[in-house]
Amino acid sequence: SVAMPDPEPHQSPQLLLACRTGHVKSVTFSAVSDDASQPPRLSAVAEFGQRHPVIGLASSPDCGGPARVYAATATGLLRRLDDDLRQMDSAEKAAAAEMTSPAEVPAAATTCLTFCCSSADSSGERRDLLAVGHEDGTVRLASFAASAASCTDAAQLRAGCHVGVVRAWGDSDARLATGGRESDLRVWDVAAESCVFQAKNLPNDRLNLRRPVDVRDIRPIAGGQLLAVCTGHRELRLYSPGEQRRPVVNLAWSEYPIQSCCAIEAASAAAVAAGNSAGHLGLFDLRRPPAASSKSPAAAAAQLLGHFKPSCSGAVTALDAVIDAGLLFATSEDRHLRVFDLRGRRLLCQLYAKSRLAGLLPLSGVSELTRSSVRAAGDRVVKGLTASSSEGVSKRRLTDQLYLATPAVEGDAEAKAAKIDKKKAGAAPAAGRGPIKFSFTADM
C-alpha cells in the first residue's frame, strides 16, 4: 500500500473522531491558498482493535502546558493519547494491541467519558481527573498523573440505575452532571463527592401515567447556571438548578428521539442545537417564558429557529459548536462528519470517515478555522464531479469518482481502485446461470 505523507509541521489536527471500530481518527483542514486548497486529511492516531469500540474522547484545558487527550472504550479501557497526535506506525499498533488485554474488561460496559478538572498533588505534579460512566449506574472518577501511562481510581459515585451521559464544568469548583435511562438529571460536587441537585420528573400526563425518563445529552449554559437536556422522548428541557427541581422549559420536537444537543451561547442566552435519530438538525431558542411554574413548564417562548440543511442520512451521534469560528460539527450513523455554518445553517463540508462514529472532540486549533476555508475544503473533496456530470457520465461512475476522491486513512489508493474493478467485474451474471424457474403439475 501507498502510505500518505506526514502532514506539515505547522498543520495540527483540528478534530478527533471516536470510531466504533476501535480507532481514533484526526481531521486536519489545510489553509486556503491562492491556487487551491487541499481536502480535509483523515488519519488514524490510535487503534484499540475491533473488540474495543471507542465511545468517548476528552481533553484537558491548556493550563501552562500541552493539552492531553484521553480515549475510553466500551470495554472499560481508558488511555491517554500521544501529544503529537500523529498517524500510528506498525510497531505502535502492535504495542496498542498488547495494552488492550481482555483482563481489564469491567463487569458493566462503559458508556461515556468527560474531563472534570486538573490540579496539582502534594509533589507538585499535575493530575487530571476524568469521569467515566457505566451501564450499571456507577460513575468512576479516574486520576491521571503526568508521568503515568495508566490511571488510578479516585472515587466512585452511584448515579441511578443507568448512566448514559456525563458532563463537567468548572475547575476550582468542579461540577458533574449525569443522566441516563430512568436516571434523571443529577448534579454532583466533584470535590465533596456528593449530589447537590436532583431533578424531579414532570407530573403525570393527561391519562395519569408516569412520564418515562431517558436522558440522552446534557449541556451546561452560562457556567452551569442553566442546563439544557435532551431526552429519548423527543423533548428539549431547560433546568435552573438554583430555582427549582423541575424543568422551567419543556419543548417537544418532531417524533424521533433527540440524540445530542449543543449550547450556542453566542446567539442567545439559551440557544441550543439538537439532532435526533432521523438525522434532523435544528436550532432552538430556549429562553424562559415570563411566568413559568414548576408544575406546568411553558414552552410558549421556546421556539424552533430553523433547521440545518441538508439533514443527515442516519441518526446524529454527536454535536459540538465552535462559537469563534461560527461552525457546527455533527457526526452521524452514516459515517460522515458534517460542518455547518451557524449563521446560515447551511452545509459547508462533509467528510466520509469510513467508520461508524460515536463522538467528536474539537481541539485547540479548531478556533483558527474560518467558514471560507472549510467551504473551500468541502468543494475540493467533490471537485470535478460537476464537470463529469455535465459530460453525461453515469451515476455509478460519479459514485466511483467520489469514492476515489475521499481521503483514505492509510492512503491505500491501489486497494480502492482494485475494489472498484472487482465490483465492475462481478456486475455481469455468471455464465450458464439464469433465473430460477418453477414448474407445477396437475396434481398440485
CSV table of C-alpha atoms in Angstrom, one decimal:
chain,number,residue,atom,x,y,z
A,1,SER,CA,0.0,0.0,0.0
A,2,VAL,CA,1.0,3.6,-0.6
A,3,ALA,CA,1.4,5.5,2.7
A,4,MET,CA,0.2,9.1,2.9
A,5,PRO,CA,2.9,11.6,3.7
A,6,ASP,CA,3.0,13.1,7.1
A,7,PRO,CA,1.3,16.5,7.5
A,8,GLU,CA,3.2,19.7,7.6
A,9,PRO,CA,4.7,20.6,10.9
A,10,HIS,CA,2.6,23.7,11.3
A,11,GLN,CA,-0.6,21.7,10.4
A,12,SER,CA,-2.1,20.2,13.6
A,13,PRO,CA,-5.4,18.4,13.6
A,14,GLN,CA,-8.5,20.4,14.5
A,15,LEU,CA,-10.8,17.5,15.3
A,16,LEU,CA,-10.7,14.0,16.7
A,17,LEU,CA,-13.3,11.3,15.9
A,18,ALA,CA,-14.2,8.4,18.1
A,19,CYS,CA,-15.0,5.3,16.0
A,20,ARG,CA,-16.8,2.1,17.0
A,21,THR,CA,-14.2,0.1,15.1
A,22,GLY,CA,-11.6,0.8,17.8
A,23,HIS,CA,-9.9,3.8,16.0
A,24,VAL,CA,-9.4,7.4,17.0
A,25,LYS,CA,-9.1,9.5,13.8
A,26,SER,CA,-7.9,13.0,13.3
A,27,VAL,CA,-9.2,15.6,10.8
A,28,THR,CA,-6.9,18.3,9.5
A,29,PHE,CA,-8.2,21.2,7.4
A,30,SER,CA,-5.5,23.0,5.5
A,31,ALA,CA,-5.3,26.7,5.0
A,32,VAL,CA,-6.7,28.3,1.9
A,33,SER,CA,-4.1,29.4,-0.7
A,34,ASP,CA,-4.5,31.4,-3.8
A,35,ASP,CA,-4.1,28.4,-6.1
A,36,ALA,CA,-6.2,25.7,-4.4
A,37,SER,CA,-7.0,24.2,-1.0
A,38,GLN,CA,-6.4,20.7,-0.1
A,39,PRO,CA,-9.2,18.4,1.0
A,40,PRO,CA,-9.5,17.5,4.7
A,41,ARG,CA,-7.0,14.9,5.7
A,42,LEU,CA,-8.1,11.9,7.7
A,43,SER,CA,-5.5,9.9,9.8
A,44,ALA,CA,-5.7,7.2,12.4
A,45,VAL,CA,-3.9,8.4,15.6
A,46,ALA,CA,-4.9,5.5,17.9
A,47,GLU,CA,-6.1,1.9,17.4
A,48,PHE,CA,-7.6,-0.3,20.1
A,49,GLY,CA,-8.9,-3.1,17.9
A,50,GLN,CA,-12.4,-4.1,16.9
A,51,ARG,CA,-13.1,-5.7,20.2
A,52,HIS,CA,-12.7,-2.3,21.9
A,53,PRO,CA,-15.1,0.3,20.3
A,54,VAL,CA,-14.2,3.9,21.3
A,55,ILE,CA,-17.2,5.6,22.9
A,56,GLY,CA,-15.8,8.9,24.1
A,57,LEU,CA,-13.0,11.4,23.9
A,58,ALA,CA,-12.0,14.1,26.4
A,59,SER,CA,-9.2,16.7,26.7
A,60,SER,CA,-7.7,18.8,29.4
A,61,PRO,CA,-7.5,22.6,29.0
A,62,ASP,CA,-4.2,24.3,28.2
A,63,CYS,CA,-3.0,25.3,31.7
A,64,GLY,CA,0.5,26.3,31.1
A,65,GLY,CA,1.3,23.0,29.3
A,66,PRO,CA,0.2,20.9,26.4
A,67,ALA,CA,-3.4,19.7,26.4
A,68,ARG,CA,-3.8,16.0,27.0
A,69,VAL,CA,-6.3,13.8,25.1
A,70,TYR,CA,-8.0,10.8,26.6
A,71,ALA,CA,-10.0,8.0,25.0
A,72,ALA,CA,-12.4,5.5,26.5
A,73,THR,CA,-13.7,2.2,25.0
A,74,ALA,CA,-16.9,0.4,25.7
A,75,THR,CA,-14.9,-2.5,27.3
A,76,GLY,CA,-13.5,-0.2,30.0
A,77,LEU,CA,-10.1,0.8,28.6
A,78,LEU,CA,-9.0,4.4,29.4
A,79,ARG,CA,-5.9,5.6,27.7
A,80,ARG,CA,-4.0,8.9,27.1
A,81,LEU,CA,-3.1,9.6,23.5
A,82,ASP,CA,0.3,10.9,22.3
A,83,ASP,CA,0.8,14.6,22.5
A,84,ASP,CA,1.7,14.9,18.8
A,85,LEU,CA,-1.4,13.0,17.6
A,86,ARG,CA,0.3,11.7,14.5
A,87,GLN,CA,-0.5,8.6,12.5
A,88,MET,CA,0.5,5.3,14.1
A,89,ASP,CA,3.0,3.0,12.5
A,90,SER,CA,3.0,-0.8,12.6
A,91,ALA,CA,5.1,-1.0,15.8
A,92,GLU,CA,2.8,1.3,17.7
A,93,LYS,CA,-0.3,-0.6,16.5
A,94,ALA,CA,1.3,-3.8,17.9
A,95,ALA,CA,2.0,-2.1,21.2
A,96,ALA,CA,-1.6,-0.9,21.4
A,97,ALA,CA,-2.8,-4.4,20.8
A,98,GLU,CA,-0.8,-5.7,23.7
A,99,MET,CA,-2.2,-3.0,26.0
A,100,THR,CA,-5.8,-3.9,25.2
A,101,SER,CA,-5.9,-7.1,27.1
A,102,PRO,CA,-9.3,-8.7,28.0
A,103,ALA,CA,-8.3,-8.9,31.6
A,104,GLU,CA,-9.2,-5.2,32.0
A,105,VAL,CA,-12.8,-5.6,30.9
A,106,PRO,CA,-15.2,-4.5,33.7
A,107,ALA,CA,-18.4,-6.1,34.6
A,108,ALA,CA,-20.5,-3.2,33.2
A,109,ALA,CA,-19.9,-1.6,29.8
A,110,THR,CA,-18.6,1.9,29.6
A,111,THR,CA,-21.0,4.4,28.1
A,112,CYS,CA,-19.4,7.9,28.3
A,113,LEU,CA,-16.4,10.0,29.3
A,114,THR,CA,-15.7,13.6,30.3
A,115,PHE,CA,-12.9,15.7,31.7
A,116,CYS,CA,-13.6,17.1,35.2
A,117,CYS,CA,-10.7,19.2,36.5
A,118,SER,CA,-6.9,19.4,36.7
A,119,SER,CA,-5.0,20.0,39.9
A,120,ALA,CA,-1.5,19.6,41.4
A,121,ASP,CA,-0.8,16.9,44.1
A,122,SER,CA,1.5,17.2,47.1
A,123,SER,CA,4.6,16.7,45.0
A,124,GLY,CA,3.6,19.5,42.6
A,125,GLU,CA,2.8,17.1,39.7
A,126,ARG,CA,-0.2,17.9,37.6
A,127,ARG,CA,-3.0,15.4,37.7
A,128,ASP,CA,-6.1,15.2,35.5
A,129,LEU,CA,-9.4,13.9,36.9
A,130,LEU,CA,-11.8,12.2,34.5
A,131,ALA,CA,-15.4,10.8,35.0
A,132,VAL,CA,-16.3,7.6,33.3
A,133,GLY,CA,-20.0,6.4,33.2
A,134,HIS,CA,-21.1,2.8,33.2
A,135,GLU,CA,-24.3,1.0,32.3
A,136,ASP,CA,-24.9,-0.2,35.9
A,137,GLY,CA,-25.3,3.4,37.1
A,138,THR,CA,-21.9,4.0,38.5
A,139,VAL,CA,-19.5,6.9,37.7
A,140,ARG,CA,-15.9,6.2,38.2
A,141,LEU,CA,-13.5,9.1,38.9
A,142,ALA,CA,-10.1,8.3,37.4
A,143,SER,CA,-7.0,10.3,38.1
A,144,PHE,CA,-4.1,10.6,35.6
A,145,ALA,CA,-0.6,11.8,36.5
A,146,ALA,CA,1.7,13.5,34.0
A,147,SER,CA,4.3,10.7,34.3
A,148,ALA,CA,2.0,7.7,34.4
A,149,ALA,CA,0.6,6.0,31.4
A,150,SER,CA,-2.4,4.5,33.3
A,151,CYS,CA,-4.9,5.9,35.7
A,152,THR,CA,-5.8,5.3,39.4
A,153,ASP,CA,-9.4,5.2,40.7
A,154,ALA,CA,-10.0,8.3,42.9
A,155,ALA,CA,-13.7,7.7,43.8
A,156,GLN,CA,-16.9,6.1,42.7
A,157,LEU,CA,-20.4,7.6,42.5
A,158,ARG,CA,-23.8,6.0,42.4
A,159,ALA,CA,-26.0,7.9,39.9
A,160,GLY,CA,-29.0,5.7,39.5
A,161,CYS,CA,-29.7,2.6,37.5
A,162,HIS,CA,-28.0,3.7,34.3
A,163,VAL,CA,-25.6,6.4,33.2
A,164,GLY,CA,-25.7,7.4,29.6
A,165,VAL,CA,-24.1,10.8,29.7
A,166,VAL,CA,-21.7,12.8,31.9
A,167,ARG,CA,-20.8,16.4,31.6
A,168,ALA,CA,-18.5,18.5,33.8
A,169,TRP,CA,-17.8,22.3,34.1
A,170,GLY,CA,-15.7,24.5,36.3
A,171,ASP,CA,-12.2,23.9,37.6
A,172,SER,CA,-11.7,25.1,41.2
A,173,ASP,CA,-15.4,24.3,42.0
A,174,ALA,CA,-15.9,21.4,39.6
A,175,ARG,CA,-19.5,20.2,39.0
A,176,LEU,CA,-20.6,17.0,37.3
A,177,ALA,CA,-24.0,16.3,35.7
A,178,THR,CA,-25.2,12.7,35.0
A,179,GLY,CA,-28.3,11.2,33.4
A,180,GLY,CA,-29.5,8.1,31.6
A,181,ARG,CA,-32.4,5.6,31.2
A,182,GLU,CA,-34.7,6.0,34.2
A,183,SER,CA,-32.0,8.1,35.8
A,184,ASP,CA,-33.0,11.8,35.8
A,185,LEU,CA,-30.6,14.7,35.8
A,186,ARG,CA,-28.2,14.9,38.8
A,187,VAL,CA,-25.5,17.4,39.6
A,188,TRP,CA,-22.5,16.4,41.7
A,189,ASP,CA,-19.9,18.3,43.7
A,190,VAL,CA,-16.7,16.6,42.5
A,191,ALA,CA,-14.6,17.6,45.5
A,192,ALA,CA,-17.1,16.6,48.1
A,193,GLU,CA,-18.3,13.6,46.1
A,194,SER,CA,-21.9,14.4,46.9
A,195,CYS,CA,-25.1,15.1,45.0
A,196,VAL,CA,-26.1,18.8,45.2
A,197,PHE,CA,-29.1,18.7,42.8
A,198,GLN,CA,-31.5,16.0,41.7
A,199,ALA,CA,-34.2,16.8,39.1
A,200,LYS,CA,-37.8,15.9,39.6
A,201,ASN,CA,-39.9,14.4,36.9
A,202,LEU,CA,-42.8,16.2,35.3
A,203,PRO,CA,-46.3,15.5,36.6
A,204,ASN,CA,-48.3,12.6,35.1
A,205,ASP,CA,-49.8,13.0,31.7
A,206,ARG,CA,-53.5,13.5,31.0
A,207,LEU,CA,-54.0,9.8,31.3
A,208,ASN,CA,-52.4,9.9,34.8
A,209,LEU,CA,-49.5,7.8,33.5
A,210,ARG,CA,-45.9,8.4,34.7
A,211,ARG,CA,-43.7,10.1,32.2
A,212,PRO,CA,-40.6,7.8,31.3
A,213,VAL,CA,-37.1,9.2,31.8
A,214,ASP,CA,-34.4,8.9,29.2
A,215,VAL,CA,-31.7,11.5,29.3
A,216,ARG,CA,-29.6,11.4,26.2
A,217,ASP,CA,-27.4,14.5,26.5
A,218,ILE,CA,-26.6,17.4,28.9
A,219,ARG,CA,-25.0,20.7,28.2
A,220,PRO,CA,-24.3,23.5,30.7
A,221,ILE,CA,-25.2,27.1,29.8
A,222,ALA,CA,-23.8,30.2,31.4
A,223,GLY,CA,-21.3,28.4,33.6
A,224,GLY,CA,-23.8,25.8,34.8
A,225,GLN,CA,-26.5,28.2,35.9
A,226,LEU,CA,-28.7,26.6,33.3
A,227,LEU,CA,-28.7,23.0,32.0
A,228,ALA,CA,-30.0,22.0,28.6
A,229,VAL,CA,-31.2,18.4,28.5
A,230,CYS,CA,-32.4,16.3,25.5
A,231,THR,CA,-34.4,13.1,26.0
A,232,GLY,CA,-35.2,10.0,24.1
A,233,HIS,CA,-38.9,11.0,24.2
A,234,ARG,CA,-38.3,13.9,21.8
A,235,GLU,CA,-38.1,16.6,24.5
A,236,LEU,CA,-35.8,19.5,25.0
A,237,ARG,CA,-35.6,20.7,28.6
A,238,LEU,CA,-34.1,23.7,30.3
A,239,TYR,CA,-33.2,23.4,34.0
A,240,SER,CA,-32.3,26.1,36.5
A,241,PRO,CA,-30.8,24.2,39.5
A,242,GLY,CA,-30.7,27.3,41.7
A,243,GLU,CA,-34.5,27.8,41.5
A,244,GLN,CA,-36.5,24.5,41.2
A,245,ARG,CA,-36.1,20.8,40.5
A,246,ARG,CA,-38.5,20.6,37.6
A,247,PRO,CA,-37.6,22.0,34.2
A,248,VAL,CA,-38.5,25.6,33.5
A,249,VAL,CA,-38.9,24.9,29.8
A,250,ASN,CA,-40.1,21.7,28.2
A,251,LEU,CA,-40.3,21.6,24.4
A,252,ALA,CA,-41.4,18.7,22.2
A,253,TRP,CA,-39.8,18.4,18.8
A,254,SER,CA,-40.6,16.1,15.9
A,255,GLU,CA,-41.4,12.5,16.7
A,256,TYR,CA,-38.0,11.0,17.0
A,257,PRO,CA,-35.6,10.6,20.0
A,258,ILE,CA,-33.3,13.5,20.4
A,259,GLN,CA,-29.8,12.0,20.5
A,260,SER,CA,-27.5,15.0,21.1
A,261,CYS,CA,-27.6,18.7,21.8
A,262,CYS,CA,-25.1,21.6,21.9
A,263,ALA,CA,-25.3,25.0,23.5
A,264,ILE,CA,-24.8,28.1,21.3
A,265,GLU,CA,-24.2,30.7,23.9
A,266,ALA,CA,-23.2,33.5,21.5
A,267,ALA,CA,-26.5,33.5,19.7
A,268,SER,CA,-28.7,33.7,22.8
A,269,ALA,CA,-28.5,33.1,26.5
A,270,ALA,CA,-30.1,29.7,25.8
A,271,ALA,CA,-29.8,28.8,22.1
A,272,VAL,CA,-29.4,25.1,21.6
A,273,ALA,CA,-28.7,23.0,18.5
A,274,ALA,CA,-30.1,19.5,18.6
A,275,GLY,CA,-30.1,16.4,16.4
A,276,ASN,CA,-32.4,13.4,16.5
A,277,SER,CA,-32.4,9.8,15.4
A,278,ALA,CA,-33.8,10.6,12.0
A,279,GLY,CA,-30.8,12.8,11.1
A,280,HIS,CA,-32.6,16.1,11.5
A,281,LEU,CA,-30.7,19.1,13.0
A,282,GLY,CA,-32.5,22.1,14.4
A,283,LEU,CA,-31.6,25.3,16.2
A,284,PHE,CA,-33.8,26.3,19.2
A,285,ASP,CA,-34.3,29.3,21.3
A,286,LEU,CA,-35.0,28.1,24.9
A,287,ARG,CA,-35.3,31.5,26.5
A,288,ARG,CA,-37.5,31.3,29.6
A,289,PRO,CA,-41.1,32.5,29.3
A,290,PRO,CA,-42.1,35.4,31.6
A,291,ALA,CA,-44.0,33.2,34.1
A,292,ALA,CA,-43.1,29.5,34.2
A,293,SER,CA,-44.4,27.4,37.1
A,294,SER,CA,-42.9,24.2,38.3
A,295,LYS,CA,-46.0,22.1,37.6
A,296,SER,CA,-46.5,23.4,34.0
A,297,PRO,CA,-43.3,24.4,32.4
A,298,ALA,CA,-44.3,26.6,29.5
A,299,ALA,CA,-42.9,26.4,26.0
A,300,ALA,CA,-44.5,29.5,24.5
A,301,ALA,CA,-41.3,31.5,24.4
A,302,ALA,CA,-39.2,28.4,23.3
A,303,GLN,CA,-39.3,28.1,19.5
A,304,LEU,CA,-37.6,26.4,16.6
A,305,LEU,CA,-35.4,28.9,14.8
A,306,GLY,CA,-34.7,26.7,11.8
A,307,HIS,CA,-33.2,23.5,10.5
A,308,PHE,CA,-29.7,22.8,9.3
A,309,LYS,CA,-29.8,21.7,5.7
A,310,PRO,CA,-29.3,19.2,4.3
A,311,SER,CA,-30.1,16.7,7.1
A,312,CYS,CA,-28.0,13.6,7.9
A,313,SER,CA,-28.8,10.2,6.3
A,314,GLY,CA,-28.5,8.5,9.7
A,315,ALA,CA,-29.0,9.2,13.4
A,316,VAL,CA,-27.0,12.0,14.8
A,317,THR,CA,-24.4,10.7,17.3
A,318,ALA,CA,-22.6,13.9,18.4
A,319,LEU,CA,-22.7,17.6,18.1
A,320,ASP,CA,-20.2,20.3,19.0
A,321,ALA,CA,-20.0,24.0,18.1
A,322,VAL,CA,-17.1,26.5,17.8
A,323,ILE,CA,-18.6,29.9,18.5
A,324,ASP,CA,-15.5,31.9,17.5
A,325,ALA,CA,-15.4,30.2,14.0
A,326,GLY,CA,-19.2,30.1,13.7
A,327,LEU,CA,-19.2,26.4,12.9
A,328,LEU,CA,-21.2,23.4,14.0
A,329,PHE,CA,-19.7,19.9,13.7
A,330,ALA,CA,-22.0,16.8,13.5
A,331,THR,CA,-21.4,13.1,13.3
A,332,SER,CA,-24.0,10.6,12.3
A,333,GLU,CA,-24.5,6.9,11.8
A,334,ASP,CA,-24.0,7.2,8.0
A,335,ARG,CA,-20.2,7.5,8.8
A,336,HIS,CA,-20.0,11.2,7.8
A,337,LEU,CA,-18.6,14.3,9.5
A,338,ARG,CA,-20.5,17.4,8.5
A,339,VAL,CA,-19.6,21.0,9.2
A,340,PHE,CA,-22.4,23.6,9.1
A,341,ASP,CA,-22.5,27.4,9.2
A,342,LEU,CA,-24.2,28.5,12.4
A,343,ARG,CA,-25.3,31.8,10.8
A,344,GLY,CA,-26.9,30.5,7.6
A,345,ARG,CA,-27.5,26.9,8.8
A,346,ARG,CA,-26.0,25.6,5.6
A,347,LEU,CA,-23.6,22.7,5.0
A,348,LEU,CA,-20.1,23.8,4.3
A,349,CYS,CA,-18.2,20.5,4.2
A,350,GLN,CA,-18.8,16.8,4.7
A,351,LEU,CA,-16.2,14.0,5.0
A,352,TYR,CA,-16.7,10.3,4.8
A,353,ALA,CA,-14.8,8.8,7.8
A,354,LYS,CA,-15.2,5.1,6.7
A,355,SER,CA,-16.1,4.0,10.2
A,356,ARG,CA,-19.1,4.2,12.5
A,357,LEU,CA,-18.7,7.4,14.5
A,358,ALA,CA,-19.6,7.6,18.2
A,359,GLY,CA,-18.3,11.1,19.1
A,360,LEU,CA,-16.1,14.0,18.2
A,361,LEU,CA,-13.7,16.3,20.1
A,362,PRO,CA,-12.6,19.8,18.8
A,363,LEU,CA,-9.0,20.6,19.6
A,364,SER,CA,-7.4,24.0,20.2
A,365,GLY,CA,-6.6,24.5,16.5
A,366,VAL,CA,-10.3,24.5,15.5
A,367,SER,CA,-10.7,28.1,16.5
A,368,GLU,CA,-8.4,29.1,13.7
A,369,LEU,CA,-10.8,27.8,11.1
A,370,THR,CA,-13.0,30.1,9.0
A,371,ARG,CA,-16.2,29.4,7.1
A,372,SER,CA,-14.4,30.2,3.8
A,373,SER,CA,-11.6,27.7,4.5
A,374,VAL,CA,-14.0,24.9,5.4
A,375,ARG,CA,-16.2,25.6,2.4
A,376,ALA,CA,-13.2,25.6,0.1
A,377,ALA,CA,-12.1,22.2,1.6
A,378,GLY,CA,-15.5,20.8,1.0
A,379,ASP,CA,-15.5,22.0,-2.6
A,380,ARG,CA,-12.1,20.3,-3.0
A,381,VAL,CA,-13.5,16.9,-2.0
A,382,VAL,CA,-16.1,16.9,-4.8
A,383,LYS,CA,-14.1,18.8,-7.3
A,384,GLY,CA,-14.5,17.5,-10.8
A,385,LEU,CA,-17.8,15.8,-10.2
A,386,THR,CA,-19.9,18.6,-11.7
A,387,ALA,CA,-17.8,18.7,-14.8
A,388,SER,CA,-18.1,14.9,-15.2
A,389,SER,CA,-21.8,15.1,-14.7
A,390,SER,CA,-22.2,17.7,-17.5
A,391,GLU,CA,-20.5,15.3,-19.9
A,392,GLY,CA,-23.1,12.6,-19.3
A,393,VAL,CA,-21.2,10.3,-17.0
A,394,SER,CA,-23.3,7.6,-15.4
A,395,LYS,CA,-24.3,7.9,-11.7
A,396,ARG,CA,-22.2,4.8,-10.9
A,397,ARG,CA,-19.2,6.5,-12.4
A,398,LEU,CA,-19.7,9.5,-10.3
A,399,THR,CA,-20.0,7.4,-7.2
A,400,ASP,CA,-16.7,5.7,-8.0
A,401,GLN,CA,-15.0,9.1,-8.5
A,402,LEU,CA,-16.3,10.4,-5.2
A,403,TYR,CA,-15.1,7.2,-3.5
A,404,LEU,CA,-11.6,7.7,-5.0
A,405,ALA,CA,-11.7,11.4,-4.0
A,406,THR,CA,-12.4,10.6,-0.4
A,407,PRO,CA,-9.1,10.7,1.6
A,408,ALA,CA,-8.0,7.4,2.9
A,409,VAL,CA,-6.8,6.7,6.4
A,410,GLU,CA,-3.8,4.7,5.3
A,411,GLY,CA,-3.6,6.2,1.8
A,412,ASP,CA,-4.2,2.9,0.1
A,413,ALA,CA,-5.4,4.2,-3.3
A,414,GLU,CA,-4.4,1.0,-5.1
A,415,ALA,CA,-6.7,-1.1,-2.9
A,416,LYS,CA,-9.6,1.3,-3.6
A,417,ALA,CA,-9.1,1.1,-7.3
A,418,ALA,CA,-8.9,-2.7,-7.1
A,419,LYS,CA,-12.1,-2.8,-5.1
A,420,ILE,CA,-13.9,-0.8,-7.9
A,421,ASP,CA,-12.5,-3.1,-10.6
A,422,LYS,CA,-13.7,-6.2,-8.6
A,423,LYS,CA,-17.2,-4.6,-8.3
A,424,LYS,CA,-17.4,-4.0,-12.0
A,425,ALA,CA,-16.2,-7.5,-12.9
A,426,GLY,CA,-18.8,-9.0,-10.6
A,427,ALA,CA,-21.6,-7.0,-12.1
A,428,ALA,CA,-22.1,-9.3,-15.0
A,429,PRO,CA,-24.0,-12.5,-14.4
A,430,ALA,CA,-22.1,-15.8,-14.3
A,431,ALA,CA,-22.0,-17.9,-17.4
A,432,GLY,CA,-24.6,-20.7,-17.5
A,433,ARG,CA,-26.6,-19.3,-14.6
A,434,GLY,CA,-30.1,-17.9,-15.3
A,435,PRO,CA,-33.3,-17.2,-13.4
A,436,ILE,CA,-34.8,-19.9,-11.3
A,437,LYS,CA,-38.0,-21.5,-12.9
A,438,PHE,CA,-40.7,-23.3,-11.1
A,439,SER,CA,-42.9,-26.0,-12.8
A,440,PHE,CA,-46.2,-27.1,-11.4
A,441,THR,CA,-48.0,-30.4,-12.1
A,442,ALA,CA,-51.7,-31.1,-12.3
A,443,ASP,CA,-51.7,-33.0,-9.0
A,444,MET,CA,-50.7,-29.9,-7.2
